[in-house]
Amino acid sequence: MKKQPVVNNNQLCLVRIQGIKDAMEVLSGKWKFHILGTLMLGENLRFMDLLREVNGIGRKMLSKELQDLEMNHLITRTVLDTKPVTVEYSITEFGKALYPGINEIANWGIAYRNAIYKKE
Amino acid sequence: MKKQPVVNNNQLCLVRIQGIKDAMEVLSGKWKFHILGTLMLGENLRFMDLLREVNGIGRKMLSKELQDLEMNHLITRTVLDTKPVTVEYSITEFGKALYPGINEIANWGIAYRNAIYKKE
DNA sequence: TTAGGTAGTTTCATATAGGGAACCGGTTTC
DNA sequence: GAAACCGGTTCCCTATATGAAACTACCTAA
């Protein structure tokens, strides 16, 4: 008789796993946390602002990541009637709800680095 | 004169960004949150257990991801002197420290899914 | 002896991520 | 008029991620 999965077979676990899956789908890639983190610090940033603030990102990636985030309702994109045209990006309530999570992860990262550096 | 970055120029922000970077480096990929999430639910799982529990993963990916996680001190690998040999994986204190973060992310994912489904 | 268990690795693919550089069409400042 | 700004897009390339299937090697129970 074949063995069956045993741990994740109750409803709560399945929902939790699905939650992780959904979140990761929206937040996947090298830059999303960075961009959101930056938009949390300074709201209403423009494209070129973000290009400067998010260290290392190129315009193509930034453009793509912003489109993804907008499509997933984490940020909004507003074209302003200025000359030349400027575009403002800001974080939505959905995005803001990620703040505690991102913060936890950031703090973990800081603690992790300290611990590893002390050890090695 | 060229414009300079303005938002992330203080020490706190830089440390925070670095924390996110470090964390993401260790947690990158499609499966790490899943594997850690599973190891949080049932400690001391064996390779084949994980292969069954982590829905959709293949043996090659699992093998690679477990090696990564072990290298980064998030899990431990213990070979047991049984016949046939069995190998137990369990989460370390470092890994456990991620629990609140992963939990936050999972809850966000659940809320996100509910909200999006209601809307559309 | 056949099927299934243990824990992986190897090989051969494709898919996706990520990045540099040039380009577009416009505006503004020196 | 040249250089710099605005917000991107397009082309071309490499690197990494991911996956299916076969293989190793050995053990056990029916």
Short mmCIF file of C-alpha atoms (C1' of nucleotides) in Angstrom, two decimals:
data_model
loop_
_atom_site.label_atom_id
_atom_site.label_comp_id
_atom_site.label_asym_id
_atom_site.label_seq_id
_atom_site.Cartn_x
_atom_site.Cartn_y
_atom_site.Cartn_z
CA MET A 1 0.00 0.00 0.00
CA LYS A 2 1.28 3.44 -0.91
CA LYS A 3 2.01 5.95 1.79
CA GLN A 4 -0.10 9.07 1.92
CA PRO A 5 0.64 12.61 3.10
CA VAL A 6 -0.24 13.02 6.73
CA VAL A 7 0.72 16.41 8.08
CA ASN A 8 -1.01 18.95 5.93
CA ASN A 9 -4.30 17.21 5.58
CA ASN A 10 -6.53 19.44 7.66
CA GLN A 11 -8.37 22.48 6.44
CA LEU A 12 -6.40 25.02 8.47
CA CYS A 13 -3.09 23.86 7.09
CA LEU A 14 -4.33 23.83 3.55
CA VAL A 15 -5.61 27.38 3.86
CA ARG A 16 -2.33 28.50 5.38
CA ILE A 17 -0.29 26.87 2.63
CA GLN A 18 -2.53 28.47 0.03
CA GLY A 19 -2.00 31.83 1.74
CA ILE A 20 1.75 31.45 1.49
CA LYS A 21 1.42 30.41 -2.14
CA ASP A 22 -0.76 33.41 -3.01
CA ALA A 23 1.48 35.86 -1.22
CA MET A 24 4.63 34.49 -2.81
CA GLU A 25 3.08 34.63 -6.25
CA VAL A 26 2.45 38.33 -5.86
CA LEU A 27 5.76 39.06 -4.16
CA SER A 28 8.08 36.85 -6.18
CA GLY A 29 11.24 38.20 -7.77
CA LYS A 30 14.26 40.09 -6.67
CA TRP A 31 12.77 43.54 -6.32
CA LYS A 32 9.18 43.57 -5.04
CA PHE A 33 10.04 43.76 -1.36
CA HIS A 34 12.54 46.51 -2.12
CA ILE A 35 10.08 48.54 -4.10
CA LEU A 36 7.32 48.14 -1.53
CA GLY A 37 9.75 48.88 1.26
CA THR A 38 10.77 52.08 -0.49
CA LEU A 39 7.20 53.12 -1.16
CA MET A 40 6.46 52.58 2.50
CA LEU A 41 9.14 55.05 3.48
CA GLY A 42 8.36 57.74 0.97
CA GLU A 43 4.88 57.69 -0.45
CA ASN A 44 4.06 59.13 -3.84
CA LEU A 45 7.33 58.47 -5.54
CA ARG A 46 7.82 58.93 -9.25
CA PHE A 47 9.40 56.55 -11.69
CA MET A 48 12.76 58.24 -11.72
CA ASP A 49 12.66 58.61 -7.94
CA LEU A 50 12.24 54.87 -7.59
CA LEU A 51 14.95 54.24 -10.14
CA ARG A 52 17.30 56.23 -7.93
CA GLU A 53 16.11 54.90 -4.59
CA VAL A 54 15.91 51.20 -5.34
CA ASN A 55 19.56 50.45 -5.43
CA GLY A 56 20.72 48.50 -8.44
CA ILE A 57 17.48 48.13 -10.32
CA GLY A 58 17.34 48.97 -14.02
CA ARG A 59 14.57 50.86 -15.77
CA LYS A 60 13.29 47.78 -17.52
CA MET A 61 12.93 45.73 -14.36
CA LEU A 62 11.43 48.65 -12.49
CA SER A 63 8.87 49.15 -15.20
CA LYS A 64 7.92 45.48 -15.22
CA GLU A 65 7.78 45.14 -11.47
CA LEU A 66 5.63 48.24 -11.13
CA GLN A 67 3.21 46.87 -13.71
CA ASP A 68 3.01 43.60 -11.80
CA LEU A 69 2.42 45.33 -8.51
CA GLU A 70 -0.24 47.57 -10.01
CA MET A 71 -2.00 44.64 -11.65
CA ASN A 72 -2.10 42.93 -8.28
CA HIS A 73 -3.53 46.02 -6.57
CA LEU A 74 -0.54 46.59 -4.31
CA ILE A 75 0.25 50.00 -5.72
CA THR A 76 -1.48 52.65 -7.80
CA ARG A 77 -0.15 54.56 -10.74
CA THR A 78 -1.25 58.14 -11.29
CA VAL A 79 -0.31 60.23 -14.30
CA LEU A 80 -0.06 63.89 -13.37
CA ASP A 81 -0.88 66.65 -15.80
CA THR A 82 2.51 68.33 -15.57
CA LYS A 83 5.08 69.26 -18.16
CA PRO A 84 6.82 67.00 -18.70
CA VAL A 85 4.36 64.34 -17.64
CA THR A 86 5.18 62.85 -14.27
CA VAL A 87 3.83 59.61 -12.86
CA GLU A 88 3.30 58.97 -9.20
CA TYR A 89 3.32 55.56 -7.61
CA SER A 90 1.84 54.96 -4.20
CA ILE A 91 1.06 51.99 -2.06
CA THR A 92 -2.53 50.81 -1.61
CA GLU A 93 -4.22 49.58 1.56
CA PHE A 94 -3.46 46.04 0.40
CA GLY A 95 0.15 46.96 0.11
CA LYS A 96 0.17 48.68 3.47
CA ALA A 97 -1.25 45.55 5.06
CA LEU A 98 2.03 43.89 4.16
CA TYR A 99 3.96 46.29 6.35
CA PRO A 100 4.08 44.09 9.49
CA GLY A 101 5.13 41.09 7.42
CA ILE A 102 7.88 42.90 5.58
CA ASN A 103 9.01 44.41 8.85
CA GLU A 104 9.25 41.01 10.48
CA ILE A 105 11.23 39.70 7.56
CA ALA A 106 13.53 42.71 7.60
CA ASN A 107 14.18 42.34 11.32
CA TRP A 108 14.83 38.66 10.90
CA GLY A 109 17.30 39.47 8.15
CA ILE A 110 19.12 41.93 10.38
CA ALA A 111 19.29 39.47 13.28
CA TYR A 112 20.35 36.71 10.91
CA ARG A 113 23.22 38.74 9.52
CA ASN A 114 24.44 39.69 12.97
CA ALA A 115 24.34 36.10 14.16
CA ILE A 116 26.11 34.70 11.12
CA TYR A 117 28.80 37.36 11.21
CA LYS A 118 29.52 36.76 14.87
CA LYS A 119 29.82 33.03 14.26
CA GLU A 120 32.07 33.12 11.24
CA MET B 1 23.45 68.94 -11.71
CA LYS B 2 22.36 65.32 -11.45
CA LYS B 3 19.64 64.37 -9.03
CA GLN B 4 20.59 62.21 -6.10
CA PRO B 5 18.64 59.64 -4.10
CA VAL B 6 16.97 61.23 -1.12
CA VAL B 7 14.75 58.82 0.75
CA ASN B 8 16.94 55.91 1.77
CA ASN B 9 19.98 57.83 2.81
CA ASN B 10 19.92 57.36 6.55
CA GLN B 11 21.46 54.52 8.47
CA LEU B 12 18.22 52.97 9.69
CA CYS B 13 16.83 52.66 6.21
CA LEU B 14 20.00 51.20 4.84
CA VAL B 15 20.09 48.57 7.56
CA ARG B 16 16.45 47.73 6.93
CA ILE B 17 16.98 47.40 3.20
CA GLN B 18 19.98 45.21 3.84
CA GLY B 19 17.88 43.06 6.15
CA ILE B 20 15.29 42.53 3.44
CA LYS B 21 18.04 41.73 0.96
CA ASP B 22 19.65 39.19 3.27
CA ALA B 23 16.37 37.53 4.11
CA MET B 24 15.29 37.33 0.50
CA GLU B 25 18.59 35.82 -0.51
CA VAL B 26 18.10 32.97 1.91
CA LEU B 27 14.40 32.56 1.18
CA SER B 28 14.41 33.00 -2.59
CA GLY B 29 12.76 30.52 -4.87
CA LYS B 30 9.42 28.91 -5.23
CA TRP B 31 9.62 26.40 -2.39
CA LYS B 32 11.50 27.65 0.67
CA PHE B 33 8.49 29.14 2.45
CA HIS B 34 6.57 25.96 1.71
CA ILE B 35 9.25 23.70 3.07
CA LEU B 36 9.79 25.80 6.16
CA GLY B 37 6.04 26.09 6.68
CA THR B 38 5.76 22.32 6.51
CA LEU B 39 8.67 21.77 8.88
CA MET B 40 7.02 24.15 11.32
CA LEU B 41 3.89 22.04 11.40
CA GLY B 42 5.53 18.65 11.70
CA GLU B 43 9.07 18.65 13.01
CA ASN B 44 11.52 15.90 12.15
CA LEU B 45 10.27 15.02 8.73
CA ARG B 46 12.13 12.73 6.41
CA PHE B 47 12.96 13.30 2.78
CA MET B 48 10.12 11.22 1.44
CA ASP B 49 7.73 12.77 3.97
CA LEU B 50 8.58 16.21 2.64
CA LEU B 51 8.27 14.99 -0.92
CA ARG B 52 4.72 13.95 -0.12
CA GLU B 53 3.79 16.94 2.01
CA VAL B 54 5.13 19.77 -0.11
CA ASN B 55 2.58 19.67 -2.85
CA GLY B 56 4.01 19.64 -6.34
CA ILE B 57 7.71 19.66 -5.59
CA GLY B 58 10.00 17.16 -7.35
CA ARG B 59 12.80 15.21 -5.71
CA LYS B 60 15.50 17.23 -7.42
CA MET B 61 14.16 20.59 -6.29
CA LEU B 62 13.52 19.28 -2.81
CA SER B 63 17.06 17.97 -2.58
CA LYS B 64 18.52 21.28 -3.75
CA GLU B 65 16.31 23.44 -1.56
CA LEU B 66 17.09 21.35 1.51
CA GLN B 67 20.80 21.72 0.83
CA ASP B 68 20.39 25.47 0.52
CA LEU B 69 18.42 25.70 3.73
CA GLU B 70 20.92 23.55 5.58
CA MET B 71 23.84 25.60 4.30
CA ASN B 72 22.15 28.72 5.58
CA HIS B 73 21.53 27.18 9.00
CA LEU B 74 17.74 27.22 8.74
CA ILE B 75 17.36 23.47 9.02
CA THR B 76 19.46 20.53 10.16
CA ARG B 77 19.93 17.20 8.45
CA THR B 78 20.41 14.09 10.55
CA VAL B 79 21.20 10.67 9.15
CA LEU B 80 19.71 7.98 11.34
CA ASP B 81 21.29 4.59 11.75
CA THR B 82 18.30 2.62 10.57
CA LYS B 83 17.86 0.05 7.82
CA PRO B 84 17.33 1.38 5.32
CA VAL B 85 19.04 4.65 6.20
CA THR B 86 16.59 7.43 6.98
CA VAL B 87 17.31 11.13 7.11
CA GLU B 88 15.53 13.57 9.34
CA TYR B 89 15.16 17.25 8.63
CA SER B 90 14.23 19.70 11.31
CA ILE B 91 14.06 23.42 11.69
CA THR B 92 16.68 25.31 13.68
CA GLU B 93 16.22 28.23 16.06
CA PHE B 94 17.08 30.55 13.17
CA GLY B 95 14.35 28.95 11.15
CA LYS B 96 11.90 29.11 14.01
CA ALA B 97 12.56 32.82 14.36
CA LEU B 98 11.00 33.18 10.92
CA TYR B 99 7.70 31.84 12.20
CA PRO B 100 6.06 35.21 12.95
CA GLY B 101 7.13 36.56 9.57
CA ILE B 102 5.89 33.59 7.61
CA ASN B 103 2.69 33.68 9.62
CA GLU B 104 2.13 37.32 8.80
CA ILE B 105 2.74 36.64 5.13
CA ALA B 106 0.40 33.65 5.18
CA ASN B 107 -2.37 35.64 6.84
CA TRP B 108 -1.88 38.45 4.38
CA GLY B 109 -2.17 35.96 1.55
CA ILE B 110 -5.41 34.59 2.94
CA ALA B 111 -6.91 38.06 3.39
CA TYR B 112 -5.67 39.05 -0.05
CA ARG B 113 -7.30 36.08 -1.72
CA ASN B 114 -10.61 36.73 0.04
CA ALA B 115 -10.61 40.39 -0.93
CA ILE B 116 -9.71 39.76 -4.55
CA TYR B 117 -12.29 37.02 -4.92
CA LYS B 118 -15.05 39.17 -3.50
CA LYS B 119 -14.16 41.99 -5.86
CA GLU B 120 -13.92 40.01 -9.08
"C1'" DT C 1 11.10 -12.64 -7.29
"C1'" DT C 2 8.45 -8.81 -7.58
"C1'" DA C 3 6.87 -4.65 -5.75
"C1'" DG C 4 7.80 -1.17 -2.80
"C1'" DG C 5 10.45 1.19 0.61
"C1'" DT C 6 14.93 4.33 1.88
"C1'" DA C 7 17.63 9.03 -0.17
"C1'" DG C 8 19.24 10.89 -3.35
"C1'" DT C 9 22.08 12.18 -8.20
"C1'" DT C 10 22.44 12.68 -13.19
"C1'" DT C 11 21.04 13.97 -17.62
"C1'" DC C 12 18.60 16.59 -20.71
"C1'" DA C 13 15.39 19.83 -21.54
"C1'" DT C 14 12.61 24.35 -21.34
"C1'" DA C 15 10.98 28.49 -19.01
"C1'" DT C 16 11.56 32.47 -16.65
"C1'" DA C 17 14.37 36.08 -14.60
"C1'" DG C 18 17.31 39.58 -15.11
"C1'" DG C 19 20.26 43.11 -17.27
"C1'" DG C 20 22.75 46.45 -20.78
"C1'" DA C 21 22.15 49.64 -24.29
"C1'" DA C 22 19.79 52.01 -27.59
"C1'" DC C 23 15.67 54.27 -28.77
"C1'" DC C 24 11.10 57.11 -28.63
"C1'" DG C 25 8.81 61.58 -28.22
"C1'" DG C 26 8.41 65.03 -25.56
"C1'" DT C 27 10.15 69.37 -22.21
"C1'" DT C 28 13.23 72.41 -19.95
"C1'" DT C 29 17.35 74.66 -18.63
"C1'" DC C 30 21.92 76.59 -19.63
"C1'" DG D 1 21.85 73.99 -29.86
"C1'" DA D 2 23.48 70.70 -26.36
"C1'" DA D 3 22.57 68.37 -22.30
"C1'" DA D 4 19.51 66.87 -18.98
"C1'" DC D 5 15.04 65.81 -17.50
"C1'" DC D 6 10.29 62.94 -17.98
"C1'" DG D 7 8.50 57.78 -18.45
"C1'" DG D 8 8.98 54.39 -20.43
"C1'" DT D 9 9.72 50.38 -24.64
"C1'" DT D 10 12.38 47.30 -27.59
"C1'" DC D 11 16.05 44.29 -28.80
"C1'" DC D 12 19.36 41.03 -27.57
"C1'" DC D 13 21.71 38.40 -24.56
"C1'" DT D 14 23.00 35.31 -20.44
"C1'" DA D 15 22.08 33.15 -16.10
"C1'" DT D 16 19.31 30.85 -13.09
"C1'" DA D 17 15.21 28.19 -11.94
"C1'" DT D 18 12.50 24.51 -12.61
"C1'" DG D 19 11.06 20.00 -14.19
"C1'" DA D 20 10.47 14.97 -16.02
"C1'" DA D 21 12.52 10.74 -16.19
"C1'" DA D 22 15.98 7.57 -15.65
"C1'" DC D 23 19.55 5.79 -12.72
"C1'" DT D 24 22.29 4.35 -8.30
"C1'" DA D 25 22.39 1.48 -4.41
"C1'" DC D 26 20.73 -0.89 -0.94
"C1'" DC D 27 16.76 -3.01 2.17
"C1'" DT D 28 12.34 -5.48 3.24
"C1'" DA D 29 8.07 -7.78 3.19
"C1'" DA D 30 4.74 -10.83 0.58
#
